[in-house]
Amino acid sequence: MIQLPIAKRISRLLSLAATMLVAAGTMAAAQGIITGGITGAVTDPSGAVVSGATVKAVNSTTGMSFTGTSNGEGVYLISSVPVGTYNVTITAGGFSTVAVNHVVVAAGNATPIPTQKLALGQAAQTVEVEGGAAELLNTTTAQGETVMDSEQLQNLPVNGAFDNVTLAVPGVVQTHNNNFSNTNGAGYSVNGQRGRSNNSEIDGQSNNDNSIGGPSFFFSNQDALQEIQVITDNWSAQYGRNMGAVVNYITRSGTNKFHGSGFEMYTGSWLSSLLQTQKDPQFGFCPQGENANCLNNPNSPFFGLTIPFVPRFVQNNWGGTLGGPILRDRLFFFGSTFWSHEYQSGNTFTSGGTFFPDPAGLSQLQASFPGNPGVAALVQNGPYSVPTGNPTPIPTTAANPCANGWAAGPNGSCIMPVTNGTTIANIEVAQYKRVLQQYTLDQEHLGRLDFQLGGHDRFSLRYNYQNNPTIPGLYLQSNAAAAA
């Protein structure tokens, strides 16, 4: 198996170990990267402010709790709150308790709770806030921010290419062929900046390919994302780096209940009609009705090809997630796996105008220059030394004539004079082609631990792994051409 470039592997291994954030109080650096906040105001029945009221927010799935206190103006702000859904209670001496449920916190956004009037007395009062989705537009800061939550990400038809969600944000357009960087989906430009001017993050940590731009890790598992945060302008100092956009993938965490998912998605050409390029001889496929003969007839230009008469495309994506408690209300785990196998019919690759000795020409070289180390190297490392894809000479035609004024040879070859300074020999040369199957074998894995130390102190550890090996056939071909 061909491994990823070493630099990328090291970068991803470093990224996995580093994930941690311990944040407290009103630190600006903590709010907005992977956390949000809860804010509001408290009054008495007459509308006078209530200071010193205790506000407690409890995560409905993990049990993690966070507290704040209303100030002299009756306003409270609980910052550094992990994304999720919370039940909020407000208590003050001499007043009844108010419970506000289903408060959704999104990254970078202090979720506003309507002003609560506390009734006199001790009777409990409950206020339900339904429709728990957070607002897509951040209205509490100056930064232009859009958040896609887990339900939206699971239902959007992006097939794991999550950078496509940026195209739903104002000020973002597709770059098409002018992106000039990696992308996990569509290339995109923000506010007129080039595609390389975007900052990719996972859980607030850099996910940038420093060699070309764009993301380094291509996250594809829709069940493992809590939300995607897209910030297009006026972001705070904790983001920085680039002029375009910040696209922050926030992964899910475990909860007090064991939960998991599994999926398999199939895309294929079964029952689909063929494209013209999938059945035309000029593209290397058998002519209609010559399914067997063109592959087995030595006189056919298609002899020995391994392409099926009816080429097929198959893509299987499968994976799953699992999360749960290790210590209830304190320590949680979450993991995910994603596999993508894509198989296509053969593609024809050529020497691109470069002439090589064909099999007959190699025999002529060995006979004319016995023991010559250059000839031996060409035989052992040239394009015909790698059988993958059945390398075959390309016959010359009027549209594809011999180069350098060489004479035409037998079987569509060209005759090139070769000398070692003593002997001159006429050698058959030709361009060549080989047909290689196109396939992609991708795997992605995520492991995450979250530990609530107490109060606002938290520790998180995330491990990401991806292996998307080079297509072996192309690798062999490029190495053979380089050696020759």
Short mmCIF file of C-alpha atoms in Angstrom, two decimals:
data_model
loop_
_atom_site.label_atom_id
_atom_site.label_comp_id
_atom_site.label_asym_id
_atom_site.label_seq_id
_atom_site.Cartn_x
_atom_site.Cartn_y
_atom_site.Cartn_z
CA MET A 1 0.00 0.00 0.00
CA ILE A 2 1.36 3.44 -0.90
CA GLN A 3 1.47 5.63 2.18
CA LEU A 4 0.67 9.31 2.52
CA PRO A 5 3.51 11.80 2.13
CA ILE A 6 5.58 11.81 5.32
CA ALA A 7 5.06 15.53 5.95
CA LYS A 8 1.29 15.13 5.94
CA ARG A 9 1.42 12.09 8.17
CA ILE A 10 3.57 13.95 10.71
CA SER A 11 1.30 17.00 10.52
CA ARG A 12 -1.77 14.90 11.22
CA LEU A 13 -0.11 13.02 14.05
CA LEU A 14 0.83 16.33 15.67
CA SER A 15 -2.66 17.68 15.19
CA LEU A 16 -4.17 14.69 16.92
CA ALA A 17 -2.16 15.13 20.09
CA ALA A 18 -2.75 18.78 20.43
CA THR A 19 -6.25 19.40 20.98
CA MET A 20 -6.83 20.95 24.11
CA LEU A 21 -8.56 23.71 25.56
CA VAL A 22 -8.97 24.63 28.99
CA ALA A 23 -10.87 27.87 29.23
CA ALA A 24 -12.43 29.88 31.96
CA GLY A 25 -14.45 32.94 32.74
CA THR A 26 -14.79 35.53 30.03
CA MET A 27 -11.65 34.75 28.05
CA ALA A 28 -12.29 35.87 24.48
CA ALA A 29 -9.97 33.21 23.14
CA ALA A 30 -12.13 30.49 24.60
CA GLN A 31 -15.45 31.70 23.31
CA GLY A 32 -15.97 31.41 19.61
CA ILE A 33 -13.54 28.66 18.60
CA ILE A 34 -15.40 25.60 19.90
CA THR A 35 -17.62 27.21 22.53
CA GLY A 36 -20.43 29.71 22.81
CA GLY A 37 -22.32 31.33 25.63
CA ILE A 38 -25.69 32.08 27.20
CA THR A 39 -26.85 35.60 28.00
CA GLY A 40 -29.98 37.37 29.16
CA ALA A 41 -31.45 39.64 31.82
CA VAL A 42 -33.50 39.21 35.01
CA THR A 43 -36.14 41.57 36.44
CA ASP A 44 -38.80 41.56 39.14
CA PRO A 45 -42.53 41.77 38.31
CA SER A 46 -42.31 45.58 38.11
CA GLY A 47 -39.48 45.50 35.62
CA ALA A 48 -36.77 46.52 38.07
CA VAL A 49 -33.48 44.72 37.59
CA VAL A 50 -32.55 41.80 39.83
CA SER A 51 -28.83 41.64 40.60
CA GLY A 52 -27.10 38.67 42.14
CA ALA A 53 -29.46 36.11 40.60
CA THR A 54 -27.81 32.72 40.07
CA VAL A 55 -28.06 31.31 36.55
CA LYS A 56 -27.19 27.64 36.07
CA ALA A 57 -26.98 25.91 32.68
CA VAL A 58 -26.93 22.09 32.55
CA ASN A 59 -26.16 20.21 29.35
CA SER A 60 -29.12 17.92 28.66
CA THR A 61 -26.93 15.07 27.36
CA THR A 62 -23.70 15.23 29.38
CA GLY A 63 -24.88 16.73 32.67
CA MET A 64 -22.05 19.29 32.55
CA SER A 65 -23.11 22.44 34.43
CA PHE A 66 -22.03 26.08 34.17
CA THR A 67 -23.07 29.00 36.36
CA GLY A 68 -23.20 32.76 36.15
CA THR A 69 -24.56 35.69 38.16
CA SER A 70 -26.58 38.71 37.05
CA ASN A 71 -24.74 42.01 37.49
CA GLY A 72 -25.96 45.37 38.77
CA GLU A 73 -27.98 45.84 35.59
CA GLY A 74 -29.62 42.45 35.89
CA VAL A 75 -27.61 41.08 32.92
CA TYR A 76 -25.76 37.75 32.98
CA LEU A 77 -23.34 36.06 30.63
CA ILE A 78 -22.15 32.46 30.91
CA SER A 79 -19.17 32.12 28.59
CA SER A 80 -17.01 29.24 27.40
CA VAL A 81 -20.01 26.91 27.12
CA PRO A 82 -19.51 23.84 24.85
CA VAL A 83 -21.94 23.61 21.95
CA GLY A 84 -25.09 21.63 22.70
CA THR A 85 -28.55 21.90 24.27
CA TYR A 86 -28.97 23.21 27.82
CA ASN A 87 -31.62 23.53 30.52
CA VAL A 88 -31.23 26.84 32.36
CA THR A 89 -32.54 27.68 35.84
CA ILE A 90 -32.61 31.18 37.36
CA THR A 91 -32.88 31.59 41.12
CA ALA A 92 -32.82 34.60 43.44
CA GLY A 93 -33.73 35.06 47.11
CA GLY A 94 -37.42 35.85 47.57
CA PHE A 95 -38.36 34.90 44.03
CA SER A 96 -39.66 31.75 42.42
CA THR A 97 -37.34 29.67 40.25
CA VAL A 98 -37.59 30.00 36.48
CA ALA A 99 -36.56 27.12 34.21
CA VAL A 100 -35.83 27.77 30.54
CA ASN A 101 -35.37 24.53 28.61
CA HIS A 102 -33.95 23.62 25.21
CA VAL A 103 -31.46 26.48 24.95
CA VAL A 104 -29.15 25.66 22.02
CA VAL A 105 -25.57 26.97 22.15
CA ALA A 106 -23.59 27.34 18.93
CA ALA A 107 -19.89 28.12 18.57
CA GLY A 108 -18.99 31.81 18.63
CA ASN A 109 -22.49 32.90 19.55
CA ALA A 110 -23.83 33.84 22.99
CA THR A 111 -27.39 32.51 22.75
CA PRO A 112 -29.82 35.19 24.01
CA ILE A 113 -32.60 34.21 26.42
CA PRO A 114 -35.55 36.66 26.56
CA THR A 115 -35.67 38.78 29.71
CA GLN A 116 -37.18 36.73 32.53
CA LYS A 117 -39.46 38.31 35.12
CA LEU A 118 -39.16 36.49 38.43
CA ALA A 119 -42.41 36.12 40.36
CA LEU A 120 -42.47 36.79 44.10
CA GLY A 121 -42.67 33.74 46.32
CA GLN A 122 -41.31 30.23 46.18
CA ALA A 123 -43.61 28.51 43.65
CA ALA A 124 -41.69 26.93 40.77
CA GLN A 125 -42.33 28.26 37.32
CA THR A 126 -41.26 26.62 34.05
CA VAL A 127 -40.80 28.39 30.74
CA GLU A 128 -40.40 26.08 27.72
CA VAL A 129 -38.44 27.29 24.71
CA GLU A 130 -39.28 24.93 21.84
CA GLY A 131 -37.74 24.51 18.40
CA GLY A 132 -34.24 24.14 19.81
CA ALA A 133 -32.29 25.08 16.63
CA ALA A 134 -29.88 27.95 17.16
CA GLU A 135 -30.12 30.98 14.92
CA LEU A 136 -28.07 30.56 11.75
CA LEU A 137 -27.00 34.22 11.86
CA ASN A 138 -24.85 35.41 14.74
CA THR A 139 -26.58 38.50 16.16
CA THR A 140 -24.47 38.94 19.29
CA THR A 141 -21.11 39.86 17.69
CA ALA A 142 -19.96 41.90 14.71
CA GLN A 143 -18.50 38.90 12.91
CA GLY A 144 -20.39 37.50 9.95
CA GLU A 145 -21.05 33.95 11.09
CA THR A 146 -23.24 31.12 9.87
CA VAL A 147 -23.61 27.80 11.71
CA MET A 148 -24.81 24.50 10.22
CA ASP A 149 -25.93 22.10 12.96
CA SER A 150 -25.67 18.30 13.03
CA GLU A 151 -29.19 17.70 11.71
CA GLN A 152 -28.59 19.96 8.72
CA LEU A 153 -25.23 18.35 7.99
CA GLN A 154 -26.75 14.86 8.03
CA ASN A 155 -29.46 15.89 5.56
CA LEU A 156 -27.53 18.10 3.17
CA PRO A 157 -26.71 16.20 -0.09
CA VAL A 158 -22.96 16.88 0.01
CA ASN A 159 -21.77 13.24 0.21
CA GLY A 160 -19.02 14.06 2.69
CA ALA A 161 -17.76 17.12 0.77
CA PHE A 162 -18.58 19.49 3.61
CA ASP A 163 -16.83 22.56 2.19
CA ASN A 164 -19.87 22.72 -0.11
CA VAL A 165 -21.91 24.17 2.77
CA THR A 166 -19.96 27.42 2.46
CA LEU A 167 -21.82 28.13 -0.80
CA ALA A 168 -25.00 28.69 1.25
CA VAL A 169 -23.38 31.64 3.04
CA PRO A 170 -23.70 35.24 1.73
CA GLY A 171 -20.50 36.56 0.16
CA VAL A 172 -19.24 33.09 -0.87
CA VAL A 173 -18.93 32.02 -4.51
CA GLN A 174 -17.48 28.95 -6.18
CA THR A 175 -14.00 29.28 -7.69
CA HIS A 176 -14.42 26.40 -10.18
CA ASN A 177 -10.98 25.85 -11.80
CA ASN A 178 -9.37 28.86 -10.14
CA ASN A 179 -9.10 27.55 -6.59
CA PHE A 180 -5.39 26.57 -6.60
CA SER A 181 -5.61 24.75 -3.27
CA ASN A 182 -7.00 21.65 -1.60
CA THR A 183 -10.68 21.56 -0.85
CA ASN A 184 -13.05 19.15 0.86
CA GLY A 185 -15.74 19.75 -1.74
CA ALA A 186 -16.26 22.85 -3.85
CA GLY A 187 -13.52 25.45 -4.13
CA TYR A 188 -14.84 28.70 -2.70
CA SER A 189 -13.93 32.37 -2.59
CA VAL A 190 -15.08 34.73 0.17
CA ASN A 191 -15.60 38.45 -0.34
CA GLY A 192 -13.42 38.45 -3.44
CA GLN A 193 -10.42 36.75 -1.84
CA ARG A 194 -8.68 33.87 -3.60
CA GLY A 195 -9.41 30.25 -2.70
CA ARG A 196 -6.09 29.93 -0.85
CA SER A 197 -7.08 32.71 1.55
CA ASN A 198 -9.38 30.54 3.68
CA ASN A 199 -8.56 29.15 7.12
CA SER A 200 -9.57 25.52 7.74
CA GLU A 201 -10.01 24.28 11.32
CA ILE A 202 -11.16 21.20 13.22
CA ASP A 203 -12.36 21.97 16.75
CA GLY A 204 -10.66 25.35 16.53
CA GLN A 205 -7.27 23.82 15.67
CA SER A 206 -5.48 24.49 12.38
CA ASN A 207 -6.32 22.02 9.61
CA ASN A 208 -4.41 23.80 6.86
CA ASP A 209 -2.17 22.19 4.28
CA ASN A 210 0.84 24.48 4.55
CA SER A 211 2.22 23.42 1.18
CA ILE A 212 -0.69 24.42 -1.05
CA GLY A 213 -3.51 25.76 1.13
CA GLY A 214 -6.92 24.38 1.94
CA PRO A 215 -7.64 21.59 4.44
CA SER A 216 -5.07 18.91 5.22
CA PHE A 217 -7.52 16.39 6.71
CA PHE A 218 -10.62 15.78 4.57
CA PHE A 219 -13.36 15.07 7.10
CA SER A 220 -16.23 13.11 5.51
CA ASN A 221 -18.31 11.42 8.25
CA GLN A 222 -21.59 13.30 8.55
CA ASP A 223 -22.50 11.49 11.79
CA ALA A 224 -19.35 12.67 13.59
CA LEU A 225 -19.87 16.43 13.24
CA GLN A 226 -21.70 18.55 15.78
CA GLU A 227 -21.72 21.63 13.56
CA ILE A 228 -19.77 23.62 10.98
CA GLN A 229 -19.04 27.25 11.70
CA VAL A 230 -18.41 29.58 8.73
CA ILE A 231 -17.11 33.07 9.54
CA THR A 232 -16.76 35.42 6.61
CA ASP A 233 -15.73 38.79 8.09
CA ASN A 234 -14.97 40.82 11.23
CA TRP A 235 -13.84 37.79 13.20
CA SER A 236 -12.20 38.14 16.58
CA ALA A 237 -8.46 37.89 17.25
CA GLN A 238 -8.58 34.21 18.24
CA TYR A 239 -9.15 33.28 14.59
CA GLY A 240 -6.85 35.34 12.38
CA ARG A 241 -4.39 33.82 9.88
CA ASN A 242 -6.16 34.39 6.53
CA MET A 243 -8.19 37.05 4.75
CA GLY A 244 -10.95 34.84 3.32
CA ALA A 245 -13.11 32.78 5.67
CA VAL A 246 -12.76 30.60 8.74
CA VAL A 247 -14.40 27.19 8.26
CA ASN A 248 -14.41 25.34 11.56
CA TYR A 249 -15.55 21.70 11.78
CA ILE A 250 -16.65 20.91 15.34
CA THR A 251 -16.73 17.20 16.17
CA ARG A 252 -19.22 15.49 18.46
CA SER A 253 -18.52 14.33 21.99
CA GLY A 254 -19.83 11.51 24.14
CA THR A 255 -22.82 11.89 26.46
CA ASN A 256 -24.27 10.26 29.57
CA LYS A 257 -25.98 7.70 27.35
CA PHE A 258 -24.37 5.29 24.94
CA HIS A 259 -25.27 6.23 21.40
CA GLY A 260 -24.07 5.26 17.97
CA SER A 261 -24.92 5.06 14.30
CA GLY A 262 -24.07 3.05 11.23
CA PHE A 263 -24.54 3.73 7.53
CA GLU A 264 -23.73 2.47 4.06
CA MET A 265 -24.26 4.50 0.89
CA TYR A 266 -24.00 2.96 -2.57
CA THR A 267 -23.60 4.89 -5.81
CA GLY A 268 -23.18 2.94 -9.02
CA SER A 269 -23.88 2.72 -12.72
CA TRP A 270 -26.12 -0.32 -12.45
CA LEU A 271 -29.10 0.16 -14.79
CA SER A 272 -27.55 3.41 -16.09
CA SER A 273 -27.01 4.06 -19.79
CA LEU A 274 -23.44 4.44 -21.11
CA LEU A 275 -21.73 7.68 -22.03
CA GLN A 276 -20.29 7.95 -25.52
CA THR A 277 -16.77 7.88 -24.02
CA GLN A 278 -17.62 4.60 -22.32
CA LYS A 279 -18.25 2.68 -25.52
CA ASP A 280 -16.19 4.30 -28.28
CA PRO A 281 -13.01 2.57 -29.60
CA GLN A 282 -11.15 5.88 -29.87
CA PHE A 283 -11.18 6.03 -26.08
CA GLY A 284 -9.71 2.56 -25.72
CA PHE A 285 -12.90 0.52 -25.38
CA CYS A 286 -14.05 -2.41 -27.46
CA PRO A 287 -16.21 -1.57 -30.47
CA GLN A 288 -19.83 -2.59 -30.21
CA GLY A 289 -20.20 -6.34 -30.73
CA GLU A 290 -16.48 -7.09 -30.31
CA ASN A 291 -16.57 -7.72 -26.63
CA ALA A 292 -14.34 -10.81 -26.70
CA ASN A 293 -12.58 -10.61 -30.08
CA CYS A 294 -10.92 -7.23 -29.57
CA LEU A 295 -9.41 -8.40 -26.29
CA ASN A 296 -8.08 -11.70 -27.62
CA ASN A 297 -7.21 -10.97 -31.25
CA PRO A 298 -3.42 -10.30 -31.57
CA ASN A 299 -4.09 -8.21 -34.69
CA SER A 300 -6.48 -5.90 -32.90
CA PRO A 301 -5.20 -2.59 -31.40
CA PHE A 302 -7.25 -3.56 -28.33
CA PHE A 303 -5.47 -6.88 -27.86
CA GLY A 304 -4.78 -7.68 -24.21
CA LEU A 305 -6.79 -4.83 -22.74
CA THR A 306 -8.49 -5.69 -19.46
CA ILE A 307 -11.33 -3.20 -19.83
CA PRO A 308 -14.79 -4.79 -19.63
CA PHE A 309 -17.11 -4.23 -22.56
CA VAL A 310 -19.60 -2.48 -20.27
CA PRO A 311 -17.52 -0.29 -17.94
CA ARG A 312 -18.93 0.27 -14.49
CA PHE A 313 -18.67 2.81 -11.71
CA VAL A 314 -19.14 1.79 -8.07
CA GLN A 315 -18.70 3.83 -4.93
CA ASN A 316 -19.37 2.50 -1.44
CA ASN A 317 -19.23 4.77 1.60
CA TRP A 318 -19.76 3.17 4.97
CA GLY A 319 -18.94 3.85 8.58
CA GLY A 320 -20.39 4.58 11.97
CA THR A 321 -20.01 6.28 15.34
CA LEU A 322 -20.07 5.27 19.01
CA GLY A 323 -20.02 7.46 22.10
CA GLY A 324 -20.90 7.27 25.77
CA PRO A 325 -19.86 7.87 29.38
CA ILE A 326 -16.75 6.64 31.15
CA LEU A 327 -17.57 8.56 34.35
CA ARG A 328 -21.09 9.94 34.40
CA ASP A 329 -21.26 13.74 34.18
CA ARG A 330 -17.45 13.88 34.05
CA LEU A 331 -15.63 11.81 31.43
CA PHE A 332 -16.92 10.87 27.97
CA PHE A 333 -15.63 9.14 24.85
CA PHE A 334 -16.61 9.36 21.19
CA GLY A 335 -15.27 7.59 18.11
CA SER A 336 -16.11 7.34 14.43
CA THR A 337 -14.93 5.50 11.36
CA PHE A 338 -15.50 6.22 7.67
CA TRP A 339 -14.51 4.20 4.59
CA SER A 340 -14.91 5.18 0.96
CA HIS A 341 -14.10 2.74 -1.89
CA GLU A 342 -14.55 4.05 -5.41
CA TYR A 343 -13.95 1.95 -8.52
CA GLN A 344 -14.11 3.16 -12.12
CA SER A 345 -13.51 1.57 -15.47
CA GLY A 346 -10.07 1.83 -17.03
CA ASN A 347 -8.55 5.12 -18.10
CA THR A 348 -6.06 5.34 -20.96
CA PHE A 349 -2.72 7.02 -20.21
CA THR A 350 -0.13 7.75 -22.91
CA SER A 351 3.53 8.80 -23.09
CA GLY A 352 2.35 12.24 -24.16
CA GLY A 353 4.33 12.65 -27.39
CA THR A 354 7.49 10.96 -26.07
CA PHE A 355 8.85 8.04 -28.13
CA PHE A 356 10.30 4.91 -26.52
CA PRO A 357 11.74 1.74 -28.06
CA ASP A 358 8.81 -0.63 -28.49
CA PRO A 359 9.17 -4.36 -27.64
CA ALA A 360 10.72 -5.04 -31.07
CA GLY A 361 13.00 -2.02 -30.62
CA LEU A 362 14.19 -3.29 -27.24
CA SER A 363 15.15 -6.60 -28.83
CA GLN A 364 17.01 -4.71 -31.58
CA LEU A 365 18.91 -2.66 -28.98
CA GLN A 366 19.97 -5.80 -27.09
CA ALA A 367 21.13 -7.45 -30.31
CA SER A 368 22.98 -4.35 -31.61
CA PHE A 369 24.57 -3.28 -28.31
CA PRO A 370 25.06 -6.43 -26.21
CA GLY A 371 26.11 -5.78 -22.62
CA ASN A 372 25.42 -2.05 -22.84
CA PRO A 373 24.34 -0.83 -19.34
CA GLY A 374 22.06 1.85 -20.77
CA VAL A 375 20.14 -0.72 -22.80
CA ALA A 376 19.92 -2.99 -19.75
CA ALA A 377 18.52 -0.12 -17.66
CA LEU A 378 15.95 0.69 -20.33
CA VAL A 379 14.79 -2.92 -20.50
CA GLN A 380 14.61 -3.31 -16.75
CA ASN A 381 13.08 0.09 -15.91
CA GLY A 382 11.42 1.33 -19.06
CA PRO A 383 7.66 1.58 -19.65
CA TYR A 384 7.40 -2.00 -20.92
CA SER A 385 9.05 -3.39 -17.79
CA VAL A 386 5.84 -2.72 -15.81
CA PRO A 387 3.04 -4.98 -17.08
CA THR A 388 0.30 -3.11 -15.19
CA GLY A 389 -2.20 -1.75 -17.71
CA ASN A 390 -0.67 -3.67 -20.62
CA PRO A 391 1.63 -1.01 -22.19
CA THR A 392 1.07 -1.04 -25.96
CA PRO A 393 2.73 0.95 -28.79
CA ILE A 394 0.57 3.63 -30.38
CA PRO A 395 0.69 3.27 -34.20
CA THR A 396 1.60 6.41 -36.12
CA THR A 397 -1.05 8.02 -38.30
CA ALA A 398 -1.34 11.13 -40.43
CA ALA A 399 -2.52 12.98 -37.37
CA ASN A 400 0.20 11.39 -35.26
CA PRO A 401 3.30 11.22 -37.49
CA CYS A 402 6.86 10.20 -36.65
CA ALA A 403 8.91 12.90 -34.96
CA ASN A 404 12.27 14.43 -36.00
CA GLY A 405 11.86 13.33 -39.62
CA TRP A 406 12.25 9.66 -38.75
CA ALA A 407 11.14 7.14 -41.33
CA ALA A 408 8.04 5.05 -40.80
CA GLY A 409 8.65 1.49 -39.64
CA PRO A 410 6.58 -1.70 -39.49
CA ASN A 411 3.34 -1.92 -37.51
CA GLY A 412 3.05 1.86 -37.29
CA SER A 413 6.41 2.34 -35.55
CA CYS A 414 9.11 4.90 -36.39
CA ILE A 415 12.78 4.21 -37.15
CA MET A 416 15.26 6.08 -34.96
CA PRO A 417 19.03 5.82 -35.64
CA VAL A 418 20.94 4.97 -32.45
CA THR A 419 24.71 4.90 -31.99
CA ASN A 420 27.18 4.22 -29.19
CA GLY A 421 29.92 6.04 -31.08
CA THR A 422 31.02 2.91 -32.92
CA THR A 423 27.92 1.08 -34.09
CA ILE A 424 24.82 2.62 -35.69
CA ALA A 425 21.51 0.73 -35.55
CA ASN A 426 17.98 1.54 -36.72
CA ILE A 427 15.61 0.98 -33.78
CA GLU A 428 11.82 0.83 -33.79
CA VAL A 429 10.31 3.45 -31.48
CA ALA A 430 6.74 4.57 -30.78
CA GLN A 431 4.61 6.36 -28.29
CA TYR A 432 2.84 4.01 -25.91
CA LYS A 433 -0.34 3.77 -23.91
CA ARG A 434 -1.53 1.73 -20.98
CA VAL A 435 -5.02 1.33 -19.52
CA LEU A 436 -5.30 1.53 -15.75
CA GLN A 437 -8.27 1.08 -13.51
CA GLN A 438 -9.14 4.17 -11.50
CA TYR A 439 -9.93 3.63 -7.85
CA THR A 440 -9.79 5.38 -4.50
CA LEU A 441 -9.51 3.66 -1.13
CA ASP A 442 -10.03 6.18 1.68
CA GLN A 443 -10.35 5.60 5.41
CA GLU A 444 -10.85 8.14 8.20
CA HIS A 445 -10.95 7.58 11.95
CA LEU A 446 -11.72 9.87 14.88
CA GLY A 447 -11.26 9.34 18.61
CA ARG A 448 -12.19 11.92 21.24
CA LEU A 449 -12.17 12.21 25.04
CA ASP A 450 -13.82 15.00 27.04
CA PHE A 451 -13.21 15.52 30.77
CA GLN A 452 -15.06 18.05 32.90
CA LEU A 453 -12.60 18.96 35.65
CA GLY A 454 -15.05 21.24 37.42
CA GLY A 455 -16.65 24.62 36.88
CA HIS A 456 -15.42 26.05 33.60
CA ASP A 457 -12.32 23.83 33.44
CA ARG A 458 -12.41 21.17 30.74
CA PHE A 459 -9.92 18.99 28.95
CA SER A 460 -10.40 17.50 25.49
CA LEU A 461 -8.24 15.15 23.46
CA ARG A 462 -8.89 14.34 19.80
CA TYR A 463 -7.14 11.89 17.46
CA ASN A 464 -7.67 12.07 13.69
CA TYR A 465 -6.30 9.57 11.17
CA GLN A 466 -6.73 9.45 7.40
CA ASN A 467 -5.14 7.20 4.79
CA ASN A 468 -5.93 7.77 1.13
CA PRO A 469 -3.24 5.84 -0.78
CA THR A 470 -1.93 6.73 -4.21
CA ILE A 471 -3.45 4.71 -7.04
CA PRO A 472 -0.89 1.89 -7.49
CA GLY A 473 -1.21 1.70 -11.28
CA LEU A 474 -0.50 5.39 -11.77
CA TYR A 475 2.36 5.16 -9.30
CA LEU A 476 3.98 2.31 -11.22
CA GLN A 477 3.51 4.08 -14.52
CA SER A 478 5.02 7.37 -13.34
CA ASN A 479 8.00 5.59 -11.79
CA ALA A 480 8.63 3.59 -14.96
CA ALA A 481 8.48 6.74 -17.11
CA ALA A 482 10.82 8.58 -14.75
CA ALA A 483 13.30 5.72 -14.74
CA ALA A 484 13.27 5.58 -18.52
#
